[in-house]
Short mmCIF file of C-alpha atoms in Angstrom, two decimals:
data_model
loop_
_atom_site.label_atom_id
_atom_site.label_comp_id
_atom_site.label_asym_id
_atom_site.label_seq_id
_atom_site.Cartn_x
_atom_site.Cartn_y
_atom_site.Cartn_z
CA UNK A 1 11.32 2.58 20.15
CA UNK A 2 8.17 4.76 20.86
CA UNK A 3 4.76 3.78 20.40
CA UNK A 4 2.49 6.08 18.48
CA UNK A 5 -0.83 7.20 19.54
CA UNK A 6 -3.97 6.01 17.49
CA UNK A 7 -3.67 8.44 14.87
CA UNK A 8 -4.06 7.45 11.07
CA UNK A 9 -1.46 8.72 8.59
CA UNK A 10 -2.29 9.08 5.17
CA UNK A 11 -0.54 6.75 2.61
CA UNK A 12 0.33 4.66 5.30
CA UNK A 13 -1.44 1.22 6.60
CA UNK A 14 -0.52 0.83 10.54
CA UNK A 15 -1.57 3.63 12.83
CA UNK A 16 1.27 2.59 15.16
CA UNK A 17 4.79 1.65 15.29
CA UNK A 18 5.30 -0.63 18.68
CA UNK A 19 7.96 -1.88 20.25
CA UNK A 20 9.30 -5.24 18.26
CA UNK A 21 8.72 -8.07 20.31
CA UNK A 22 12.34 -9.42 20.86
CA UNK A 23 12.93 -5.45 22.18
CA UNK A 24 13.26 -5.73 25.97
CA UNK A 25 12.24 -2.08 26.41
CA UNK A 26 9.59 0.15 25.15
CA UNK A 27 8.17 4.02 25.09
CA UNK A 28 5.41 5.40 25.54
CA UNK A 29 4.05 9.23 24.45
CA UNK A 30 2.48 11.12 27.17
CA UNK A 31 1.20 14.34 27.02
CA UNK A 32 3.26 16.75 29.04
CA UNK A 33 0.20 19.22 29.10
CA UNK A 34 1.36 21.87 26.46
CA UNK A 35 -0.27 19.90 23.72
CA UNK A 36 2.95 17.80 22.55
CA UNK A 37 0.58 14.83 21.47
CA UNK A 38 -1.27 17.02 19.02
CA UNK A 39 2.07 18.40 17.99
CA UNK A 40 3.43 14.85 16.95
CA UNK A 41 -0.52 13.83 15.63
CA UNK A 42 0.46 16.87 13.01
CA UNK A 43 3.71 15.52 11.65
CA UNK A 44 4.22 14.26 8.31
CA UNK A 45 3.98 10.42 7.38
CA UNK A 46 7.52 8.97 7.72
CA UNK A 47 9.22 8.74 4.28
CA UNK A 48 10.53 5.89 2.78
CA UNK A 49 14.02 4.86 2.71
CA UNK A 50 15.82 1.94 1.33
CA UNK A 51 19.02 0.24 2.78
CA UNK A 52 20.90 -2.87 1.48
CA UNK A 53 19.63 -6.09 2.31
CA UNK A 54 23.10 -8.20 2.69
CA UNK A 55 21.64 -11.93 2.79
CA UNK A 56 23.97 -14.52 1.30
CA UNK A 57 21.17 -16.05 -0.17
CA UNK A 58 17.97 -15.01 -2.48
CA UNK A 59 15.84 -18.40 -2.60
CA UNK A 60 14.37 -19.46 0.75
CA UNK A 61 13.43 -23.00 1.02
CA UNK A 62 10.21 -24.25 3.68
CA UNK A 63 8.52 -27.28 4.22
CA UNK A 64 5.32 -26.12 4.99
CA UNK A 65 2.89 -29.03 4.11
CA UNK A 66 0.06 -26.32 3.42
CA UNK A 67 1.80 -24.16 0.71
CA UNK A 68 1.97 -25.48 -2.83
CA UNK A 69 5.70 -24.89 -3.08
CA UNK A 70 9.17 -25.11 -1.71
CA UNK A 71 10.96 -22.35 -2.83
CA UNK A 72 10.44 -18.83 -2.66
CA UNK A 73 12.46 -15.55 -3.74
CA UNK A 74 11.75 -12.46 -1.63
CA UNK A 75 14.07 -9.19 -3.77
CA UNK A 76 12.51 -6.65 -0.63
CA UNK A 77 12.10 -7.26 3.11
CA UNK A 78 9.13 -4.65 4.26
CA UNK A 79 6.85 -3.20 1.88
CA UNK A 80 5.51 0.09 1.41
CA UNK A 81 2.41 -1.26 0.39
CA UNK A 82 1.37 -1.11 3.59
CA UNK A 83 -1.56 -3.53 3.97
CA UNK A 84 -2.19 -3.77 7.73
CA UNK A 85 -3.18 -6.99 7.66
CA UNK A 86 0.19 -8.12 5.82
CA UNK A 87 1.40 -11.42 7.72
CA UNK A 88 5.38 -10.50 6.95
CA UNK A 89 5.47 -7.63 9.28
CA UNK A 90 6.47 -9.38 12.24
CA UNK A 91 9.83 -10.25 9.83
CA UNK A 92 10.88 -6.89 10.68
CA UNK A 93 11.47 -7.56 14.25
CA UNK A 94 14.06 -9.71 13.31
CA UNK A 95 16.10 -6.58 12.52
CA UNK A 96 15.00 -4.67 15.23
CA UNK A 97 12.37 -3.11 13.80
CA UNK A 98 8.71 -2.33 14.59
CA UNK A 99 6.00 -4.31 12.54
CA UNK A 100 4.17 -1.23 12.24
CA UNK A 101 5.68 2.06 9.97
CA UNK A 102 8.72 0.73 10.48
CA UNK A 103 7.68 -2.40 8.07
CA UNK A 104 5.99 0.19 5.39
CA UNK A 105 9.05 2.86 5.91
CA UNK A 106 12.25 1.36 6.36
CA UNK A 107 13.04 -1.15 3.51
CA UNK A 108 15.59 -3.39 2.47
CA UNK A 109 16.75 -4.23 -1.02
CA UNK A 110 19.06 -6.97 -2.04
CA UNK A 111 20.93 -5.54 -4.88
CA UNK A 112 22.61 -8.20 -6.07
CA UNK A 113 19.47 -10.26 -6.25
CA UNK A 114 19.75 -11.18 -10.01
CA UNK A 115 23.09 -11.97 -9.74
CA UNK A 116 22.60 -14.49 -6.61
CA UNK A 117 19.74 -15.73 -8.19
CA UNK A 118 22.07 -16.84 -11.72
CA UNK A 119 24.81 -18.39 -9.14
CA UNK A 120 22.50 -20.28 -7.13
CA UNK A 121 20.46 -21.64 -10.40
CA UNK A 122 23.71 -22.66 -11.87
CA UNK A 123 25.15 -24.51 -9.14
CA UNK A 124 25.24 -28.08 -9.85
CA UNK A 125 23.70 -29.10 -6.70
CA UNK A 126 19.97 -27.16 -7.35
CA UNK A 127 17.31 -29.09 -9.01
CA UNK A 128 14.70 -27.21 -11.05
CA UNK A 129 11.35 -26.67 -9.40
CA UNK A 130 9.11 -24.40 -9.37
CA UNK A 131 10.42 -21.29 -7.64
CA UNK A 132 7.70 -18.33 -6.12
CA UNK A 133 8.40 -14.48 -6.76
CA UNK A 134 6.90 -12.01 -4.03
CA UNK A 135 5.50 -14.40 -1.37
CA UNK A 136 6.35 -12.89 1.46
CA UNK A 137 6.36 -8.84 0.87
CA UNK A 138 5.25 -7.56 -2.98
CA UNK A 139 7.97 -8.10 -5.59
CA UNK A 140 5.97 -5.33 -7.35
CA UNK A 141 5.98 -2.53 -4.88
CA UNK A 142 6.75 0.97 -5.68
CA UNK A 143 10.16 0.86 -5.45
CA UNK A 144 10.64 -1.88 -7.94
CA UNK A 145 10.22 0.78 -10.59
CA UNK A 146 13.29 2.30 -10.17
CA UNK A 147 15.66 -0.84 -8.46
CA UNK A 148 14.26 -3.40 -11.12
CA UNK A 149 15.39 -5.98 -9.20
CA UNK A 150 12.31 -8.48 -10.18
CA UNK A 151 12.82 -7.65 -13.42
CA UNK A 152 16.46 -8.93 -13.08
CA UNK A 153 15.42 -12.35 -12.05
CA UNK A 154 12.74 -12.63 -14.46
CA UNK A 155 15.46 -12.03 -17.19
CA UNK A 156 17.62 -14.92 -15.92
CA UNK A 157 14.36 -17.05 -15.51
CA UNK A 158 13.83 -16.48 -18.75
CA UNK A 159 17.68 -17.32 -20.01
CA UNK A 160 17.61 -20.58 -17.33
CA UNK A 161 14.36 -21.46 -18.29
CA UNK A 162 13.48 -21.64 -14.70
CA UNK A 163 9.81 -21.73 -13.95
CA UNK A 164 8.20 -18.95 -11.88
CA UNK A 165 5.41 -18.41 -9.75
CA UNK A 166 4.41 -14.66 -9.23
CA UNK A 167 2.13 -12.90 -6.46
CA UNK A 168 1.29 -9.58 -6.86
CA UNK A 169 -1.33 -6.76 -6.15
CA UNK A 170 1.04 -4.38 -7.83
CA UNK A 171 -0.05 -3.07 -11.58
CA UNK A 172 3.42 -2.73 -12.38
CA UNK A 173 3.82 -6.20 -13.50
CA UNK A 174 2.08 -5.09 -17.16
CA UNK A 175 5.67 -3.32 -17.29
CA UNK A 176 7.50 -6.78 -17.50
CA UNK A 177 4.96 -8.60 -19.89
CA UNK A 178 8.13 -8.09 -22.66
CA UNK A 179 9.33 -11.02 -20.39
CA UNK A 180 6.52 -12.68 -19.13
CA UNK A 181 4.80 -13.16 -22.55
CA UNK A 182 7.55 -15.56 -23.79
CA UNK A 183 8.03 -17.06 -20.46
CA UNK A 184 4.28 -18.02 -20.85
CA UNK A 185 4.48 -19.43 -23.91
CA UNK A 186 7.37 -21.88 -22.79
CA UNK A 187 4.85 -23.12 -19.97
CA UNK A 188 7.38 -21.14 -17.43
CA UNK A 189 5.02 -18.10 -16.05
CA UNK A 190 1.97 -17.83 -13.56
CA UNK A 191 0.79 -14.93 -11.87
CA UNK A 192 -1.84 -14.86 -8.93
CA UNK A 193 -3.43 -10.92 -8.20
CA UNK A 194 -4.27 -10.95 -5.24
CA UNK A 195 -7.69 -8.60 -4.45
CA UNK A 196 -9.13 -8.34 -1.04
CA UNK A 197 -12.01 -6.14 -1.35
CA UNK A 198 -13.63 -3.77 -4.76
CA UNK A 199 -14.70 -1.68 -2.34
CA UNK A 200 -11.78 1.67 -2.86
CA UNK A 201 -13.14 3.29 0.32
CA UNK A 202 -11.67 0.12 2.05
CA UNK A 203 -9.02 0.10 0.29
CA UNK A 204 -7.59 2.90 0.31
CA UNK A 205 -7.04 2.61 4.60
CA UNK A 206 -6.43 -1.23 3.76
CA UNK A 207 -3.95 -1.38 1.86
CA UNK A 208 -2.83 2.49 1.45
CA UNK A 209 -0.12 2.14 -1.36
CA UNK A 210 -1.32 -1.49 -3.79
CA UNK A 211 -2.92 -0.67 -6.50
CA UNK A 212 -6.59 0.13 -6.84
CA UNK A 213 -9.32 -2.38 -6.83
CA UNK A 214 -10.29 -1.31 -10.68
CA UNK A 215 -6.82 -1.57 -11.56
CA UNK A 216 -6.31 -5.08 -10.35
CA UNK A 217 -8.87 -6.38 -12.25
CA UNK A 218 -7.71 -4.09 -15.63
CA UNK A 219 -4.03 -6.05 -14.66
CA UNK A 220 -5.68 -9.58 -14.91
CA UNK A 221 -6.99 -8.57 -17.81
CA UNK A 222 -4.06 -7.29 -19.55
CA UNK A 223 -2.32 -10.29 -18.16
CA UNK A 224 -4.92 -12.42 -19.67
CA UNK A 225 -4.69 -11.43 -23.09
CA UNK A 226 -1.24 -11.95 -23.20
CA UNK A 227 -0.97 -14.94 -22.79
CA UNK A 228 -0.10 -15.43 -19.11
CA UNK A 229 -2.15 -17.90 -17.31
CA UNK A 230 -3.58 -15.73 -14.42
CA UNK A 231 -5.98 -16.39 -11.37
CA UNK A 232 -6.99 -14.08 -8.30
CA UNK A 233 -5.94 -14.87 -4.48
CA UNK A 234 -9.01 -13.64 -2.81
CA UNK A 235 -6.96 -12.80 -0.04
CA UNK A 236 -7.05 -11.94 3.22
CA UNK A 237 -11.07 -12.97 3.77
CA UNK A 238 -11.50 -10.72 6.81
CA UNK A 239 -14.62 -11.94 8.34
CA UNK A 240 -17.51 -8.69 9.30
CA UNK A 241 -15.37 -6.60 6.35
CA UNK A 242 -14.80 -7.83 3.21
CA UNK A 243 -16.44 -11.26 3.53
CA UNK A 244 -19.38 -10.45 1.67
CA UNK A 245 -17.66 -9.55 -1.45
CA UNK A 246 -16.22 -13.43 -1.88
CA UNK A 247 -18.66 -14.16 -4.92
CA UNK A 248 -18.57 -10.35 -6.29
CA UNK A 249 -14.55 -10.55 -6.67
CA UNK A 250 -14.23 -14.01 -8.33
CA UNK A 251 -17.12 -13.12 -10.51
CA UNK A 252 -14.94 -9.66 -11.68
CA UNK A 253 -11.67 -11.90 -12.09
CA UNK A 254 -13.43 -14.34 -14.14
CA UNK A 255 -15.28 -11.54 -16.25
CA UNK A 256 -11.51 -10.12 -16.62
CA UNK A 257 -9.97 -13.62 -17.87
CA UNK A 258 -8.87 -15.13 -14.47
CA UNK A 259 -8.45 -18.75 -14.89
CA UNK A 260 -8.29 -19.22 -11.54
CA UNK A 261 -9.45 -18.92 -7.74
CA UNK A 262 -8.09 -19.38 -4.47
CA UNK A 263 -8.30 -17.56 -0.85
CA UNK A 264 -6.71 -17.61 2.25
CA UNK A 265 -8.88 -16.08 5.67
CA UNK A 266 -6.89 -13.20 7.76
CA UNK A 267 -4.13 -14.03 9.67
CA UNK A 268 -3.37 -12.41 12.66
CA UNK A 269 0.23 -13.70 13.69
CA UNK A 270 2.41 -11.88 16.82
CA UNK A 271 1.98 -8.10 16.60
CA UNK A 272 -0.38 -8.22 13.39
CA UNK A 273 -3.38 -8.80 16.22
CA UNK A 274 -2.77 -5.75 18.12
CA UNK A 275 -1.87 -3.33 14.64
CA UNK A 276 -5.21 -4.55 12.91
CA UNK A 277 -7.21 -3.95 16.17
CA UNK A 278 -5.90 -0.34 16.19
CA UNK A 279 -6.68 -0.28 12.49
CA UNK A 280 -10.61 -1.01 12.87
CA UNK A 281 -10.60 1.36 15.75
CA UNK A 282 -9.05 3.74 13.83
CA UNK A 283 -11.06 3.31 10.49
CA UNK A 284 -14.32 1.32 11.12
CA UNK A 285 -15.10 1.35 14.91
CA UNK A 286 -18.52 0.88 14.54
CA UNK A 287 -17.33 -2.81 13.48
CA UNK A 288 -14.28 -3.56 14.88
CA UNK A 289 -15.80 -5.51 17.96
CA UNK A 290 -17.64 -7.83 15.68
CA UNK A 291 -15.24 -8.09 13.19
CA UNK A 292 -12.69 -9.50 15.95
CA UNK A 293 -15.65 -11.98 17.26
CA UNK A 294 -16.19 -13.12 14.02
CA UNK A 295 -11.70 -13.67 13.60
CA UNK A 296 -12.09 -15.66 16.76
CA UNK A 297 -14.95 -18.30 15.75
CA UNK A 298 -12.75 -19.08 12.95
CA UNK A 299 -9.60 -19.46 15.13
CA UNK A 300 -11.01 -21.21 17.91
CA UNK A 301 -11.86 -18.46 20.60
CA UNK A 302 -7.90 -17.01 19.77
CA UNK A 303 -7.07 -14.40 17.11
CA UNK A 304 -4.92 -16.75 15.56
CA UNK A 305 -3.57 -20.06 15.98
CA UNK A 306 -0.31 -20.76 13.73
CA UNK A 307 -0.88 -24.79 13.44
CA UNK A 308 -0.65 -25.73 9.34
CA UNK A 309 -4.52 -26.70 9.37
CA UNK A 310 -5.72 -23.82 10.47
CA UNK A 311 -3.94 -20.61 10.03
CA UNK A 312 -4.63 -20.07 6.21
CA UNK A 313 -8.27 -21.12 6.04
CA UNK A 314 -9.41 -21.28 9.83
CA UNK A 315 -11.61 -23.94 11.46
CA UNK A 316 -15.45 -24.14 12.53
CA UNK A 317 -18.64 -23.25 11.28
CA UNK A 318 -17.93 -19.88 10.50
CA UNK A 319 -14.96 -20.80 8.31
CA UNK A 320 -16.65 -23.59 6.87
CA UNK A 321 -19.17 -21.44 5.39
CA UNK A 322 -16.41 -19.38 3.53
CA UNK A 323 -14.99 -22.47 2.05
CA UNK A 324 -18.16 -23.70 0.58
CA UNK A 325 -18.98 -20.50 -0.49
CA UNK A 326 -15.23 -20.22 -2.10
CA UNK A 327 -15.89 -23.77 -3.53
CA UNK A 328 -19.41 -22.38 -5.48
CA UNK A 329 -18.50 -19.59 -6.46
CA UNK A 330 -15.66 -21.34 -8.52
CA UNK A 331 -18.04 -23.64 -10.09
CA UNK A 332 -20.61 -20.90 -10.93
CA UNK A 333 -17.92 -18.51 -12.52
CA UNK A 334 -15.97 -21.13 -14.12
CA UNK A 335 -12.84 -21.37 -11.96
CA UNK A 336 -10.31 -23.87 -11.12
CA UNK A 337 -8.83 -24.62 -8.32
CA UNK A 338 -5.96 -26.79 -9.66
CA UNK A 339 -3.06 -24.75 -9.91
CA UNK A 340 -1.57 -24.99 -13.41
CA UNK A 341 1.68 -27.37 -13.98
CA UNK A 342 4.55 -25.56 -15.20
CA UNK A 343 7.56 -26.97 -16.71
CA UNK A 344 10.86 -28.20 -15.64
CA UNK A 345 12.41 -30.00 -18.04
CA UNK A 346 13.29 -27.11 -20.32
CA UNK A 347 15.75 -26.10 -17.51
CA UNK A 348 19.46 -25.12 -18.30
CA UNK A 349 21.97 -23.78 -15.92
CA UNK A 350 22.70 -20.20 -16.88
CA UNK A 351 26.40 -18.85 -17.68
CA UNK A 352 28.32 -17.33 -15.30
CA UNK A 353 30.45 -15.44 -17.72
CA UNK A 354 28.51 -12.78 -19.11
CA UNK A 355 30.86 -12.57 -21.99
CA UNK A 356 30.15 -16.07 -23.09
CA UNK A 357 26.00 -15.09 -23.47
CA UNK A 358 27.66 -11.52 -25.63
CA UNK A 359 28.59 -14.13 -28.33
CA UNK A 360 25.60 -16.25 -28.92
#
């Protein structure tokens, strides 16, 4: 596994690619003195590739006490969204991957997602409750246009009746609102866009492949008017960068028909601490050293600290002041914070025989 040097690659979020941290060993480039670090600084970004994900399994269950859910459906491990800040990179070392390109590069795709998902919904031994798409890496990422794999297990949602939950920063869920739309009126859909900064400048080193800040908002909007019972994750908050814009986003979601608001502050877990820092050194150096201060008042004096009442809001003054400012801002816009019920006891185990659903 070799380290790269700090050199920014377009379309792509990390500026490195370390060593995972179960790896024992680790490399290193060094220039030999005929120029062979400028020669790798002028290769092309790594290109995607996709390889089977083989997991037994497509709903995850947790017991988190500070997520509003216990079950979860993740289609694609890594995402080629590549937002530098994204919390499920360190998954990747779990594979034996880096949390940097590799985590943006090299994904995985279970294929027989919407067929797992129909056996383990009609197994006698699940009980219906509310089940979240795309929590971990984007449901909605670029190559969901071509695998359609969330697609697939919205169309056996739909058939089970089986409520949803979807996160997404991905305009490609307007592609699926043939599904959604009736899902929605059933009391079975909710979708949460999540927009960290309107800023595109930002953005675009941010979060190199999710969509544009403009076409976020034209999503919740689109969303909106069909019916779908939307609200905006104002997520992450990074504190010296994008905190300032708390009151301008929720005020463009609400403007666009977001019902909505919540937030969560950056989290810096593992290997995320060191890829951000190389991130603001890379793109904003001129604030990365109080951008970092600012992470560490919230996360008492550490970069992060991974105990349940801290790590997606923060503690202190500093992260105190967000909240209340979060908590305003709802109330001046005309936000909730309640998430909206959906229901359960439309629920019926879907077929297993195909054939059986060709003759109703």
């Amino acid at each position: 596994m070799t380290e790269t040097p700090l050199q920014a690659r377009k379309g792509r979020g990390a500026v490195g690619n370390p060593a995972g941290r179960f790896e024992r060993e680790r490399a290193l480039l060094e220039d030999d003195g005929w120029g062979s670090l400028e020669d790798w600084a002028d290769e092309p970004s790594p290109r995607t590739t996709v390889m089977p994900d083989t997991s037994r399994s497509v709903i995850t269950r947790n017991d988190s006490p500070d997520l509003g859910f216990d079950l979860s459906c993740n289609p694609y491990r890594g995402c080629e969204h590549g937002c530098v800040y994204c919390y499920a990179r360190p998954s990747h070392g779990f594979l034996g991957l880096s949390s940097g390109l590799d985590f943006e590069t090299k994904l995985f795709a279970k294929h027989d997602a919407p067929a797992q998902f129909r056996k383990e919904l009609a197994a006698p031994s699940y009980v219906c409750d509310l089940i979240v798409v795309g929590v971990n890496t984007d449901c909605y990422q670029p190559i969901e246009r071509g695998l359609r794999l969330t697609r697939g297990l919205l169309e056996v949602a739909l058939e089970a009746r089986q409520p949803l939950g979807i996160v997404t920063k991905s305009a490609l869920i307007l592609r699926d609102l043939d599904i959604l739309r009736p899902m929605a009126e059933l009391g079975l859909v909710k979708v949460s866009v999540s927009v960290t900064t309107l800023d595109a400048t930002i953005a675009r080193t941010l979060e190199p492949r999710a969509a544009a800040p403009h076409r976020r908002l034209a999503t919740i909007k689109a969303l909106a008017e069909a019916g779908v019972p939307t609200g905006v994750n104002v997520a992450p908050i990074i504190p010296g960068l994008t905190d300032h814009e708390i009151e301008p986003i929720v005020n463009a979601a609400a403007e666009h028909g977001a019902r909505r608001a919540s937030y969560t502050l950056l989290r810096l877990p593992y290997e995320i601490k060191d890829l951000f820092s190389d991130w603001l050194d890379a793109h904003v150096p001129d604030r990365a050293a109080r951008v970092l201060a600012l992470v560490r008042e919230t996360r008492g004096g550490k970069l992060y600290r991974s105990s349940f009442d801290q790590r997606m809001h923060g503690k202190g003054v500093y992260a105190d002041m967000i909240r209340q400012r979060m908590i305003l801002a709802r109330r001046r816009f005309g936000m909730a914070l309640q998430t909206i019920p959906l229901r359960t006891d439309l629920f019926r185990r879907p077929s297993l025989d195909r054939r059986q659903l060709e003759l109703l």
